[in-house]
């Protein structure tokens, strides 16, 4: 089995931890309503459920938040690997001819092969409009097919004691989305590109205090600014509503969220019709030392292709994020999260990391 030990990325963790620990004494903790959407690259062209849209910004004030995100999505059903071995093509890329023969062999079964790697940056520009109302502009820039860190994902699974799910039987650095489901077959190998994604616009308003929590409601839309028929854009205007609730104590703070998204009927995911999506999330920030936080975020959502795909791709997803956050100065904060999927639920990225920096401690 081939392994690339990924020595270039390991020093980041102790260095980052040292920086966060040193900065923790400078100010209060970072905001509980930080960016933290499910990083699934198949959802990048659809309106995300993101707590960052609900941030409370004071009247006339500006807040800028930027995040750098890396994601590695790898999933296949047993059909593709078994047939690949049968043909004696281990170590070679999965060919279109193989997939066509496989579809003919199993005409009534639904399956997929997903190999997508990418990174993107998101910029939130927020303005307080008074009386607790905040307007948000979210601009994503997406690159699919790079930076060829499949070896990092292999090491990540090895260190956690997880199987590699036959990664070693296929070449690294490939980009392939193959879906055979009730809505037909999609096979795309041309998705590696960079460019602007779909831009989000939202307004967050106070929703009262009850059950011991402060609540904020969000009305959001996403404009079709990304290129249609790619992972960058859907080609339609998506809309959604969200309710974020927070309980904040001296050392422990909790966050919950509910939401619903209506994908535009005129939009699609690589030609497949997207389902309406419900969202739930929960998170905890534990103040470990002064302003230094240890964080957990869990997000459960309906599959975006619940009706168009089959197997795990149509099941409810659970994405998990674990990280640390701390103030860097009195007016800036930094957070670092690692993401992981759940094998018992629908498909989410195998591995992701997220580096977020924002202005304003609140």
CSV table of C-alpha atoms in Angstrom, one decimal:
chain,number,residue,atom,x,y,z
A,1,UNK,CA,0.0,0.0,0.0
A,2,UNK,CA,1.4,3.4,-1.0
A,3,UNK,CA,1.6,6.0,1.7
A,4,UNK,CA,2.8,9.6,1.6
A,5,UNK,CA,3.5,10.6,5.1
A,6,UNK,CA,2.4,14.2,4.7
A,7,UNK,CA,5.3,15.7,6.7
A,8,UNK,CA,4.7,19.1,5.3
A,9,UNK,CA,1.4,19.6,7.1
A,10,UNK,CA,2.0,18.2,10.5
A,11,UNK,CA,4.0,21.1,12.0
A,12,UNK,CA,1.0,23.4,11.4
A,13,UNK,CA,-0.9,21.9,14.3
A,14,UNK,CA,1.6,22.6,17.2
A,15,UNK,CA,2.5,26.0,15.7
A,16,UNK,CA,-1.1,27.0,15.4
A,17,UNK,CA,-1.9,25.7,18.9
A,18,UNK,CA,1.0,27.8,20.3
A,19,UNK,CA,-0.2,30.9,18.6
A,20,UNK,CA,-3.8,30.4,19.8
A,21,UNK,CA,-2.6,29.7,23.3
A,22,UNK,CA,-0.4,32.8,23.4
A,23,UNK,CA,-3.1,35.0,22.1
A,24,UNK,CA,-5.9,33.7,24.4
A,25,UNK,CA,-5.1,36.2,27.2
A,26,UNK,CA,-5.5,39.3,24.9
A,27,UNK,CA,-9.4,39.6,24.9
A,28,UNK,CA,-12.7,37.9,25.4
A,29,UNK,CA,-13.6,34.7,23.5
A,30,UNK,CA,-14.5,34.7,19.8
A,31,UNK,CA,-18.2,34.9,18.8
A,32,UNK,CA,-20.3,31.8,19.2
A,33,UNK,CA,-22.0,32.5,15.8
A,34,UNK,CA,-18.9,31.7,13.7
A,35,UNK,CA,-19.0,30.3,10.2
A,36,UNK,CA,-19.3,26.5,10.2
A,37,UNK,CA,-21.3,25.1,7.3
A,38,UNK,CA,-21.2,21.4,6.1
A,39,UNK,CA,-18.1,21.5,3.7
A,40,UNK,CA,-19.5,19.0,1.2
A,41,UNK,CA,-18.2,20.0,-2.2
A,42,UNK,CA,-21.5,18.7,-3.7
A,43,UNK,CA,-23.3,21.4,-1.7
A,44,UNK,CA,-21.0,24.3,-2.6
A,45,UNK,CA,-23.4,25.5,-5.4
A,46,UNK,CA,-26.4,25.4,-3.1
A,47,UNK,CA,-27.4,27.8,-0.3
A,48,UNK,CA,-25.6,26.5,2.9
A,49,UNK,CA,-26.8,26.5,6.5
A,50,UNK,CA,-24.1,28.6,8.2
A,51,UNK,CA,-24.3,30.1,11.7
A,52,UNK,CA,-22.0,32.9,10.5
A,53,UNK,CA,-25.0,34.5,8.7
A,54,UNK,CA,-26.7,35.1,12.1
A,55,UNK,CA,-23.9,37.2,13.7
A,56,UNK,CA,-25.1,40.2,15.6
A,57,UNK,CA,-23.3,43.4,14.5
A,58,UNK,CA,-23.8,46.7,16.3
A,59,UNK,CA,-25.6,49.6,14.7
A,60,UNK,CA,-23.4,51.2,12.0
A,61,UNK,CA,-20.5,48.8,12.6
A,62,UNK,CA,-18.8,46.6,10.0
A,63,UNK,CA,-17.5,43.0,10.6
A,64,UNK,CA,-15.2,41.2,8.1
A,65,UNK,CA,-14.7,37.4,8.3
A,66,UNK,CA,-12.6,35.2,6.0
A,67,UNK,CA,-12.2,31.4,6.0
A,68,UNK,CA,-9.9,29.1,4.1
A,69,UNK,CA,-11.3,25.6,3.7
A,70,UNK,CA,-9.9,22.3,2.4
A,71,UNK,CA,-12.0,19.3,1.7
A,72,UNK,CA,-11.5,15.7,0.5
A,73,UNK,CA,-14.5,13.7,-0.6
A,74,UNK,CA,-14.1,10.0,-1.4
A,75,UNK,CA,-16.9,7.5,-1.6
A,76,UNK,CA,-17.8,4.5,-3.7
A,77,UNK,CA,-20.3,1.6,-3.6
A,78,UNK,CA,-19.0,-1.9,-3.8
A,79,UNK,CA,-19.9,-2.3,-7.5
A,80,UNK,CA,-17.2,-0.1,-8.9
A,81,UNK,CA,-14.3,-1.5,-6.9
A,82,UNK,CA,-15.3,-5.2,-7.4
A,83,UNK,CA,-15.6,-4.7,-11.1
A,84,UNK,CA,-12.3,-2.7,-11.2
A,85,UNK,CA,-10.6,-5.7,-9.6
A,86,UNK,CA,-12.3,-8.2,-11.9
A,87,UNK,CA,-10.9,-6.4,-14.9
A,88,UNK,CA,-7.4,-6.4,-13.4
A,89,UNK,CA,-7.2,-2.5,-13.5
A,90,UNK,CA,-6.1,-1.9,-9.9
A,91,UNK,CA,-3.9,1.2,-9.8
A,92,UNK,CA,-5.5,2.7,-12.9
A,93,UNK,CA,-8.2,5.3,-13.2
A,94,UNK,CA,-11.8,4.2,-13.4
A,95,UNK,CA,-12.7,4.4,-17.1
A,96,UNK,CA,-15.9,5.5,-18.8
A,97,UNK,CA,-16.0,2.1,-20.5
A,98,UNK,CA,-15.9,0.3,-17.1
A,99,UNK,CA,-18.8,2.4,-15.8
A,100,UNK,CA,-20.9,1.8,-19.0
A,101,UNK,CA,-20.3,-1.9,-18.7
A,102,UNK,CA,-21.1,-1.8,-15.0
A,103,UNK,CA,-24.4,0.1,-15.6
A,104,UNK,CA,-25.4,-2.6,-18.1
A,105,UNK,CA,-24.6,-5.4,-15.6
A,106,UNK,CA,-26.6,-3.8,-12.8
A,107,UNK,CA,-29.4,-1.8,-14.6
A,108,UNK,CA,-31.7,-1.7,-11.6
A,109,UNK,CA,-29.2,-0.7,-8.9
A,110,UNK,CA,-28.2,2.7,-7.7
A,111,UNK,CA,-24.5,3.5,-7.0
A,112,UNK,CA,-21.9,6.2,-7.2
A,113,UNK,CA,-18.2,6.9,-7.3
A,114,UNK,CA,-17.1,10.3,-5.9
A,115,UNK,CA,-13.5,11.5,-5.9
A,116,UNK,CA,-13.4,15.3,-5.3
A,117,UNK,CA,-10.7,17.4,-3.7
A,118,UNK,CA,-10.7,21.1,-3.4
A,119,UNK,CA,-10.3,24.3,-1.4
A,120,UNK,CA,-12.2,27.5,-1.2
A,121,UNK,CA,-12.1,30.9,0.5
A,122,UNK,CA,-15.2,32.6,1.7
A,123,UNK,CA,-15.5,36.3,2.7
A,124,UNK,CA,-18.3,37.6,4.9
A,125,UNK,CA,-18.9,41.4,4.9
A,126,UNK,CA,-21.5,42.3,7.5
A,127,UNK,CA,-23.1,45.6,8.5
A,128,UNK,CA,-25.2,46.4,11.5
A,129,UNK,CA,-28.4,48.2,10.6
A,130,UNK,CA,-29.7,49.0,14.1
A,131,UNK,CA,-32.1,47.3,16.5
A,132,UNK,CA,-30.2,44.0,16.2
A,133,UNK,CA,-30.5,43.7,12.4
A,134,UNK,CA,-27.5,42.6,10.5
A,135,UNK,CA,-27.0,42.4,6.7
A,136,UNK,CA,-24.5,39.9,5.3
A,137,UNK,CA,-22.8,39.5,1.9
A,138,UNK,CA,-21.0,36.1,1.5
A,139,UNK,CA,-18.6,35.7,-1.4
A,140,UNK,CA,-17.0,32.3,-2.1
A,141,UNK,CA,-14.0,31.6,-4.4
A,142,UNK,CA,-13.7,27.9,-5.2
A,143,UNK,CA,-11.0,25.7,-6.7
A,144,UNK,CA,-11.8,22.0,-7.4
A,145,UNK,CA,-9.1,19.5,-8.3
A,146,UNK,CA,-6.3,20.8,-6.2
A,147,UNK,CA,-4.0,20.9,-4.1
A,148,UNK,CA,-3.5,17.1,-4.6
A,149,UNK,CA,-3.4,16.3,-0.9
A,150,UNK,CA,-4.9,12.8,-1.1
A,151,UNK,CA,-1.9,11.6,0.9
A,152,UNK,CA,-2.9,13.7,3.8
A,153,UNK,CA,-6.4,12.1,3.8
A,154,UNK,CA,-4.7,8.7,3.9
A,155,UNK,CA,-2.5,9.6,6.8
A,156,UNK,CA,-5.5,11.2,8.6
A,157,UNK,CA,-7.5,7.9,8.3
A,158,UNK,CA,-4.5,5.9,9.4
A,159,UNK,CA,-3.9,7.9,12.5
A,160,UNK,CA,-7.6,7.6,13.5
A,161,UNK,CA,-7.6,3.9,12.9
A,162,UNK,CA,-10.1,4.2,10.0
A,163,UNK,CA,-10.0,2.0,6.9
A,164,UNK,CA,-8.7,3.7,3.7
A,165,UNK,CA,-11.8,2.6,1.7
A,166,UNK,CA,-9.7,1.3,-1.2
A,167,UNK,CA,-8.0,4.7,-1.9
A,168,UNK,CA,-4.8,2.9,-2.7
A,169,UNK,CA,-6.4,1.0,-5.6
A,170,UNK,CA,-6.9,4.2,-7.6
A,171,UNK,CA,-4.6,7.0,-8.7
A,172,UNK,CA,-4.3,10.1,-6.6
A,173,UNK,CA,-5.2,13.6,-7.9
A,174,UNK,CA,-8.3,12.5,-9.9
A,175,UNK,CA,-11.6,14.3,-10.0
A,176,UNK,CA,-14.6,12.2,-10.8
A,177,UNK,CA,-18.3,12.5,-10.0
A,178,UNK,CA,-20.3,9.4,-11.1
A,179,UNK,CA,-23.9,9.0,-9.9
A,180,UNK,CA,-26.3,6.3,-11.1
A,181,UNK,CA,-29.7,7.0,-9.4
A,182,UNK,CA,-33.4,7.3,-10.0
A,183,UNK,CA,-32.9,10.5,-12.0
A,184,UNK,CA,-30.4,8.9,-14.4
A,185,UNK,CA,-26.6,8.8,-14.8
A,186,UNK,CA,-24.1,11.6,-14.3
A,187,UNK,CA,-20.5,11.2,-15.2
A,188,UNK,CA,-18.2,14.2,-14.9
A,189,UNK,CA,-14.4,14.3,-15.1
A,190,UNK,CA,-14.1,18.0,-16.2
A,191,UNK,CA,-14.9,19.6,-12.9
A,192,UNK,CA,-11.4,20.7,-11.9
A,193,UNK,CA,-11.5,24.5,-12.2
A,194,UNK,CA,-11.3,27.7,-10.2
A,195,UNK,CA,-13.7,30.6,-10.0
A,196,UNK,CA,-16.4,32.5,-8.2
A,197,UNK,CA,-19.1,30.5,-6.5
A,198,UNK,CA,-22.7,31.5,-5.9
A,199,UNK,CA,-22.9,34.6,-3.7
A,200,UNK,CA,-25.1,34.7,-0.6
A,201,UNK,CA,-27.2,37.6,0.7
A,202,UNK,CA,-28.9,37.4,4.1
A,203,UNK,CA,-30.5,39.5,6.8
A,204,UNK,CA,-30.5,38.4,10.5
A,205,UNK,CA,-33.0,39.8,13.0
A,206,UNK,CA,-33.6,39.3,16.7
A,207,UNK,CA,-36.2,36.6,17.5
A,208,UNK,CA,-36.5,37.2,21.2
A,209,UNK,CA,-35.3,35.6,24.4
A,210,UNK,CA,-37.0,32.4,25.6
A,211,UNK,CA,-36.1,29.1,27.2
A,212,UNK,CA,-33.1,30.9,28.6
A,213,UNK,CA,-31.6,31.5,25.2
A,214,UNK,CA,-31.1,34.4,22.8
A,215,UNK,CA,-32.6,33.7,19.3
A,216,UNK,CA,-31.9,35.1,15.9
A,217,UNK,CA,-33.8,34.5,12.7
A,218,UNK,CA,-32.1,34.6,9.2
A,219,UNK,CA,-33.6,35.1,5.8
A,220,UNK,CA,-31.1,34.2,3.1
A,221,UNK,CA,-30.9,33.9,-0.7
A,222,UNK,CA,-28.1,32.8,-3.0
A,223,UNK,CA,-27.5,34.4,-6.4
A,224,UNK,CA,-26.4,32.3,-9.4
A,225,UNK,CA,-23.0,34.0,-9.8
A,226,UNK,CA,-21.0,30.8,-10.2
A,227,UNK,CA,-20.7,28.9,-13.5
A,228,UNK,CA,-23.8,26.7,-14.0
A,229,UNK,CA,-23.3,22.9,-14.5
A,230,UNK,CA,-20.2,22.8,-12.3
A,231,UNK,CA,-19.6,22.5,-8.6
A,232,UNK,CA,-19.4,26.3,-8.5
A,233,UNK,CA,-22.9,27.3,-9.4
A,234,UNK,CA,-26.5,26.0,-9.6
A,235,UNK,CA,-27.9,28.4,-12.2
A,236,UNK,CA,-30.8,29.4,-9.9
A,237,UNK,CA,-31.8,31.6,-7.0
A,238,UNK,CA,-32.0,29.5,-3.8
A,239,UNK,CA,-33.8,30.7,-0.6
A,240,UNK,CA,-33.8,29.7,3.0
A,241,UNK,CA,-34.9,30.5,6.6
A,242,UNK,CA,-32.9,29.8,9.7
A,243,UNK,CA,-33.3,30.1,13.5
A,244,UNK,CA,-30.1,30.2,15.7
A,245,UNK,CA,-30.3,29.9,19.4
A,246,UNK,CA,-27.5,30.4,21.9
A,247,UNK,CA,-27.0,29.9,25.6
A,248,UNK,CA,-23.9,31.6,26.9
A,249,UNK,CA,-22.4,31.0,30.4
A,250,UNK,CA,-19.1,32.0,31.9
A,251,UNK,CA,-17.2,28.9,30.8
A,252,UNK,CA,-19.6,27.0,28.6
A,253,UNK,CA,-21.7,28.2,25.7
A,254,UNK,CA,-24.2,26.2,23.5
A,255,UNK,CA,-25.6,26.8,20.1
A,256,UNK,CA,-28.4,25.2,18.2
A,257,UNK,CA,-29.9,25.8,14.8
A,258,UNK,CA,-32.8,24.9,12.6
A,259,UNK,CA,-33.3,25.8,9.0
A,260,UNK,CA,-35.0,25.0,5.7
A,261,UNK,CA,-33.7,25.6,2.2
A,262,UNK,CA,-35.7,25.8,-1.1
A,263,UNK,CA,-33.4,25.2,-4.0
A,264,UNK,CA,-34.5,27.0,-7.2
A,265,UNK,CA,-36.4,24.8,-9.6
A,266,UNK,CA,-34.4,26.4,-12.4
A,267,UNK,CA,-31.1,25.4,-10.8
A,268,UNK,CA,-29.5,21.9,-10.5
A,269,UNK,CA,-26.5,20.0,-9.3
A,270,UNK,CA,-24.7,18.8,-12.5
A,271,UNK,CA,-28.1,18.5,-14.2
A,272,UNK,CA,-29.7,16.6,-11.3
A,273,UNK,CA,-32.8,18.1,-9.5
A,274,UNK,CA,-32.0,19.1,-5.9
A,275,UNK,CA,-34.3,18.3,-3.1
A,276,UNK,CA,-35.6,20.8,-0.5
A,277,UNK,CA,-33.3,20.5,2.5
A,278,UNK,CA,-34.0,20.7,6.3
A,279,UNK,CA,-31.1,21.5,8.6
A,280,UNK,CA,-30.3,21.0,12.3
A,281,UNK,CA,-27.1,21.7,14.1
A,282,UNK,CA,-25.7,21.8,17.7
A,283,UNK,CA,-22.5,23.1,19.1
A,284,UNK,CA,-20.6,23.8,22.3
A,285,UNK,CA,-17.8,26.2,23.1
A,286,UNK,CA,-15.9,25.4,26.3
A,287,UNK,CA,-13.6,28.1,27.5
A,288,UNK,CA,-10.4,26.2,28.3
A,289,UNK,CA,-8.3,29.1,29.4
A,290,UNK,CA,-9.2,32.8,29.3
A,291,UNK,CA,-10.2,33.5,25.7
A,292,UNK,CA,-9.1,30.0,24.4
A,293,UNK,CA,-12.0,27.9,23.3
A,294,UNK,CA,-12.4,24.2,22.5
A,295,UNK,CA,-15.3,23.7,20.1
A,296,UNK,CA,-17.5,21.0,18.8
A,297,UNK,CA,-20.1,21.4,16.0
A,298,UNK,CA,-22.5,18.7,14.7
A,299,UNK,CA,-24.7,19.3,11.7
A,300,UNK,CA,-27.5,16.9,10.5
A,301,UNK,CA,-29.2,17.7,7.1
A,302,UNK,CA,-31.4,16.1,4.5
A,303,UNK,CA,-29.4,14.9,1.5
A,304,UNK,CA,-29.3,17.4,-1.3
A,305,UNK,CA,-30.0,14.5,-3.8
A,306,UNK,CA,-32.5,12.7,-1.6
A,307,UNK,CA,-34.7,12.0,-4.6
A,308,UNK,CA,-32.3,12.0,-7.5
A,309,UNK,CA,-29.6,9.6,-6.2
A,310,UNK,CA,-29.6,6.3,-4.3
A,311,UNK,CA,-27.6,4.4,-1.7
A,312,UNK,CA,-25.9,6.6,0.9
A,313,UNK,CA,-26.0,9.7,-1.3
A,314,UNK,CA,-29.7,9.9,-0.7
A,315,UNK,CA,-29.5,9.5,3.1
A,316,UNK,CA,-29.4,12.1,5.9
A,317,UNK,CA,-25.9,13.4,6.5
A,318,UNK,CA,-24.0,14.0,9.7
A,319,UNK,CA,-20.9,16.2,9.6
A,320,UNK,CA,-18.7,16.8,12.6
A,321,UNK,CA,-16.2,19.6,13.3
A,322,UNK,CA,-13.8,19.8,16.2
A,323,UNK,CA,-11.4,22.7,16.8
A,324,UNK,CA,-10.0,25.6,18.8
A,325,UNK,CA,-10.6,29.3,18.7
A,326,UNK,CA,-9.0,32.3,20.4
A,327,UNK,CA,-8.7,36.1,20.1
A,328,UNK,CA,-5.6,37.3,18.3
A,329,UNK,CA,-5.9,41.0,19.4
A,330,UNK,CA,-8.7,43.0,21.0
A,331,UNK,CA,-10.4,43.3,17.6
A,332,UNK,CA,-9.6,40.0,15.8
A,333,UNK,CA,-10.1,36.3,16.5
A,334,UNK,CA,-8.8,33.1,14.8
A,335,UNK,CA,-10.4,29.6,14.7
A,336,UNK,CA,-9.1,26.2,13.4
A,337,UNK,CA,-11.4,23.2,12.8
A,338,UNK,CA,-11.0,19.7,11.6
A,339,UNK,CA,-14.0,18.0,9.9
A,340,UNK,CA,-15.0,14.3,9.7
A,341,UNK,CA,-17.9,12.4,8.3
A,342,UNK,CA,-20.0,9.7,9.9
A,343,UNK,CA,-20.0,6.2,8.5
A,344,UNK,CA,-23.5,5.4,9.7
A,345,UNK,CA,-25.1,8.3,7.8
A,346,UNK,CA,-25.2,9.8,4.4
A,347,UNK,CA,-22.2,11.0,2.5
A,348,UNK,CA,-20.1,13.9,3.8
A,349,UNK,CA,-16.4,14.7,3.3
A,350,UNK,CA,-14.0,12.2,4.7
A,351,UNK,CA,-11.7,14.9,5.9
A,352,UNK,CA,-11.6,18.7,5.9
A,353,UNK,CA,-9.9,21.6,7.7
A,354,UNK,CA,-11.0,25.2,8.2
A,355,UNK,CA,-9.0,28.3,9.2
A,356,UNK,CA,-11.2,31.3,9.9
A,357,UNK,CA,-10.2,34.8,11.0
A,358,UNK,CA,-12.7,37.6,11.9
A,359,UNK,CA,-12.8,41.1,13.2
A,360,UNK,CA,-14.6,42.1,16.3
A,361,UNK,CA,-14.8,39.9,19.4
A,362,UNK,CA,-18.6,40.0,19.4
